[in-house]
């Protein structure tokens, strides 16, 4: 039997600036004061590839990693010891509790149900989430007196900030409740702040911070601008170059019509790759330091750009998506989180810049 032929490299790539990623972690770690920064690597490392991200961050000195699903453990486990991987969704059934016990990965227990399930499975070191005011996952404050909790061996006792990216009273309210949590619930370490929470100052840092977005170049609050560097660089190849006559219509529903002779490039990227239709007529790409606009509607696999001013750009050349996160968010109406986690499976994810 012959081996199946290896597929040629993708005409879509997502370059990861490993140095910028490591530098962002160091910045967030030092901004965390006496606390240590961990890393949220859920959703495949915010779309950048969890295994690669975990490898880079481990080398930078990061020790604590957070994923959401049990299915996300395997990628991180390649570079991180199991006891330093926390699964935010916790054990939904005995299979998940059993998987945690077999691998040594630590569940974040989010309810008394999950606490019982964990203890029934044999228990062991775990983390605990308490809801201090976003009504999402976590034990209610009123449940903290439950005697079952005394049976737990809690490493990290955590809560999550709902509005740390805004200057609102809710931040102080959650901080106040979290200090009650710290008095009531025994744990080795306490953790409250996400990326934005780090910028709220020392009071929010506790022992461990949990940045996600800012590691990957997102500016969660203005204080992070100028300190956090971009990390993700999506690029697409030109599949075909065409010339247009005045009156020629471009793309689905003819949202653009040429009013002069033009030269266009058809790029191997579309909404199925997370380059959503909101970029139709609005997105920009760069080649050799010059920017060109998207023409007409983004389709599933293809996007058309104006190459009239770039006569040197040819079939097979690579164009970078203009993807400065705060600016792309303002232009597209998508959040910085969505811009990263949307980037699809057809991108080849590469380290290096
Ligand atoms: C996603 C997540 C984080 C990271 O949040 P960012 O805003 O991306 O920094 C931290 N903690 C929990 C519980 C999360 O779900």
Coordinates of N, CA, C and O in Angstrom, one line a residue, residues 198-267:
X198 N -6.5 42.9 34.9 CA -5.1 43.2 35.3 C -4.9 44.7 35.2 O -4.2 45.2 36.1
X199 N -5.5 45.3 34.2 CA -5.3 46.8 34.1 C -6.1 47.6 35.2 O -5.9 48.8 35.3
X200 N -7.0 46.9 35.9 CA -7.7 47.6 37.0 C -6.9 47.9 38.2 O -7.3 48.6 39.1
X201 N -5.7 47.2 38.3 CA -4.8 47.5 39.4 C -4.7 46.4 40.4 O -5.4 45.4 40.4
X202 N -3.7 46.6 41.4 CA -3.3 45.6 42.3 C -4.4 45.0 43.1 O -4.4 43.8 43.4
X203 N -5.4 45.8 43.4 CA -6.5 45.2 44.3 C -7.2 44.0 43.6 O -7.7 43.2 44.3
X204 N -7.1 43.9 42.3 CA -7.8 42.9 41.6 C -6.9 41.7 41.3 O -7.4 40.7 40.7
X205 N -5.6 41.7 41.7 CA -4.7 40.7 41.2 C -4.7 39.4 42.0 O -4.4 38.3 41.4
X206 N -5.0 39.4 43.3 CA -4.9 38.2 44.1 C -3.6 37.5 43.9 O -2.6 38.1 43.8
X207 N -3.7 36.2 43.7 CA -2.4 35.4 43.6 C -2.1 35.1 42.1 O -0.9 34.9 41.8
X208 N -3.2 35.0 41.3 CA -3.0 34.5 39.9 C -3.9 35.2 39.0 O -5.1 35.4 39.4
X209 N -3.4 35.8 37.9 CA -4.3 36.4 37.0 C -4.5 35.5 35.8 O -3.7 34.6 35.5
X210 N -5.6 35.7 35.0 CA -5.9 34.7 33.9 C -6.2 35.5 32.6 O -7.3 35.5 32.1
X211 N -5.1 36.1 32.1 CA -5.3 36.8 30.8 C -5.6 35.9 29.6 O -5.0 34.8 29.6
X212 N -6.4 36.3 28.7 CA -6.6 35.6 27.5 C -6.3 36.6 26.3 O -5.2 36.7 25.8
X213 N -7.4 37.4 26.0 CA -7.3 38.3 24.9 C -6.0 39.1 24.7 O -5.5 39.2 23.6
X214 N -5.5 39.7 25.8 CA -4.4 40.5 25.7 C -3.1 39.8 25.3 O -2.2 40.3 24.7
X215 N -3.0 38.5 25.7 CA -1.9 37.7 25.3 C -1.8 37.7 23.8 O -0.7 37.7 23.2
X216 N -3.0 37.6 23.1 CA -3.0 37.4 21.7 C -3.1 38.8 20.9 O -3.4 38.8 19.7
X217 N -2.8 39.9 21.6 CA -2.8 41.2 21.0 C -4.0 42.0 21.2 O -4.0 43.2 20.6
X218 N -5.0 41.5 21.9 CA -6.2 42.3 22.1 C -6.0 43.4 23.1 O -5.3 43.3 24.1
X219 N -6.6 44.6 22.8 CA -6.5 45.7 23.8 C -7.8 45.8 24.5 O -8.8 46.4 24.1
X220 N -7.8 45.1 25.7 CA -9.0 45.0 26.5 C -9.4 46.3 27.2 O -10.6 46.5 27.5
X221 N -8.4 47.1 27.5 CA -8.6 48.4 28.1 C -7.6 49.4 27.6 O -6.5 48.9 27.2
X222 N -7.8 50.7 27.6 CA -6.9 51.7 27.0 C -5.5 51.6 27.7 O -4.5 51.8 27.0
X223 N -5.5 51.2 29.0 CA -4.2 51.1 29.7 C -3.2 50.1 29.0 O -2.0 50.1 29.2
X224 N -3.8 49.2 28.2 CA -2.9 48.1 27.6 C -2.4 48.6 26.2 O -1.4 48.0 25.7
X225 N -2.9 49.7 25.7 CA -2.5 50.2 24.4 C -1.0 50.6 24.5 O -0.6 51.2 25.4
X226 N -0.2 50.2 23.5 CA 1.2 50.6 23.5 C 2.1 49.6 24.3 O 3.3 49.6 24.2
X227 N 1.4 48.8 25.1 CA 2.2 47.8 25.9 C 2.0 46.4 25.3 O 2.9 45.5 25.5
X228 N 0.9 46.1 24.7 CA 0.5 44.8 24.2 C 0.8 44.9 22.7 O 0.3 45.8 22.0
X229 N 1.4 43.8 22.1 CA 1.8 43.8 20.7 C 0.9 42.9 19.9 O 0.5 41.9 20.5
X230 N 0.7 43.2 18.7 CA -0.1 42.2 17.8 C 0.6 40.9 17.7 O 1.8 40.9 17.7
X231 N -0.1 39.8 17.6 CA 0.4 38.5 17.6 C 0.0 37.7 16.3 O 0.7 36.9 15.8
X232 N -1.3 38.0 15.8 CA -1.9 37.2 14.8 C -1.9 37.9 13.4 O -2.3 39.1 13.4
X233 N -1.3 37.3 12.4 CA -1.3 37.8 11.1 C -1.9 36.9 10.0 O -1.2 36.1 9.5
X234 N -3.2 37.1 9.7 CA -3.7 36.2 8.7 C -3.3 36.7 7.3 O -3.2 37.9 7.0
X235 N -3.1 35.7 6.4 CA -2.7 36.1 5.0 C -3.4 35.1 4.0 O -3.6 34.0 4.4
X236 N -3.6 35.6 2.9 CA -4.3 34.8 1.8 C -3.6 35.0 0.5 O -3.1 36.1 0.2
X237 N -3.5 33.9 -0.3 CA -2.9 33.9 -1.6 C -3.8 34.4 -2.7 O -5.1 34.2 -2.6
X238 N -3.3 35.1 -3.7 CA -4.0 35.5 -4.9 C -4.2 34.3 -5.8 O -3.2 33.7 -6.2
X239 N -5.4 33.9 -6.1 CA -5.6 32.7 -6.9 C -5.7 33.1 -8.4 O -5.4 32.3 -9.3
X240 N -6.2 34.3 -8.6 CA -6.3 34.8 -10.0 C -6.3 36.3 -10.1 O -6.7 36.9 -9.1
X241 N -5.8 36.8 -11.2 CA -5.8 38.3 -11.4 C -6.6 38.5 -12.6 O -6.6 37.7 -13.6
X242 N -7.5 39.5 -12.6 CA -8.4 39.8 -13.7 C -8.3 41.3 -14.1 O -8.0 42.1 -13.2
X243 N -8.8 41.6 -15.3 CA -9.0 43.0 -15.6 C -10.4 43.3 -15.8 O -11.2 42.4 -16.3
X244 N -10.9 44.4 -15.4 CA -12.3 44.8 -15.5 C -12.4 46.0 -16.5 O -11.6 46.9 -16.5
X245 N -13.5 45.9 -17.3 CA -13.9 47.1 -18.1 C -14.9 47.9 -17.3 O -15.6 47.4 -16.5
X246 N -15.0 49.2 -17.6 CA -16.1 50.0 -17.0 C -17.5 49.3 -17.2 O -17.7 48.8 -18.3
X247 N -18.2 49.2 -16.1 CA -19.5 48.5 -16.2 C -19.5 47.0 -15.7 O -20.6 46.5 -15.5
X248 N -18.3 46.4 -15.6 CA -18.3 45.0 -15.1 C -18.7 45.0 -13.7 O -18.3 45.8 -12.8
X249 N -19.5 43.9 -13.4 CA -20.0 43.7 -12.0 C -19.1 42.8 -11.3 O -18.6 41.8 -11.8
X250 N -19.0 43.0 -9.9 CA -18.1 42.2 -9.1 C -18.8 41.4 -8.0 O -19.5 42.1 -7.2
X251 N -18.7 40.1 -8.0 CA -19.1 39.3 -6.8 C -20.6 39.1 -6.7 O -21.4 39.6 -7.6
X252 N -21.1 38.4 -5.7 CA -22.5 38.1 -5.5 C -23.3 39.4 -5.4 O -22.8 40.3 -4.7
X253 N -24.4 39.4 -6.0 CA -25.3 40.5 -6.0 C -24.8 41.8 -6.5 O -25.4 42.9 -6.2
X254 N -23.6 41.7 -7.2 CA -23.1 42.9 -7.9 C -23.0 44.2 -7.0 O -23.5 45.2 -7.4
X255 N -22.5 44.0 -5.8 CA -22.4 45.1 -4.9 C -21.4 46.2 -5.3 O -21.4 47.3 -4.9
X256 N -20.5 45.8 -6.3 CA -19.6 46.7 -6.8 C -19.6 46.6 -8.3 O -19.7 45.5 -8.9
X257 N -19.6 47.8 -9.0 CA -19.5 47.8 -10.4 C -18.3 48.8 -10.8 O -18.2 49.9 -10.3
X258 N -17.4 48.3 -11.7 CA -16.3 49.1 -12.1 C -16.7 50.3 -12.9 O -17.6 50.2 -13.7
X259 N -16.2 51.5 -12.6 CA -16.5 52.7 -13.3 C -15.3 53.1 -14.2 O -15.3 54.2 -14.7
X260 N -14.3 52.2 -14.2 CA -13.1 52.5 -15.0 C -12.4 51.2 -15.2 O -12.7 50.2 -14.6
X261 N -11.4 51.2 -16.1 CA -10.6 49.9 -16.2 C -9.9 49.6 -14.9 O -9.4 50.5 -14.3
X262 N -10.0 48.4 -14.5 CA -9.4 48.0 -13.2 C -8.7 46.7 -13.3 O -9.0 45.9 -14.2
X263 N -7.9 46.4 -12.3 CA -7.2 45.1 -12.2 C -7.6 44.6 -10.8 O -7.5 45.3 -9.8
X264 N -8.1 43.3 -10.7 CA -8.5 42.8 -9.4 C -7.8 41.5 -9.1 O -7.3 40.8 -10.0
X265 N -7.7 41.2 -7.8 CA -7.2 39.9 -7.4 C -8.2 39.1 -6.6 O -9.0 39.7 -5.9
X266 N -8.3 37.8 -6.9 CA -9.3 36.9 -6.3 C -8.5 36.2 -5.2 O -7.6 35.4 -5.5
X267 N -8.8 36.4 -3.9 CA -8.1 35.8 -2.8 C -8.7 34.6 -2.2 O -10.0 34.5 -2.2

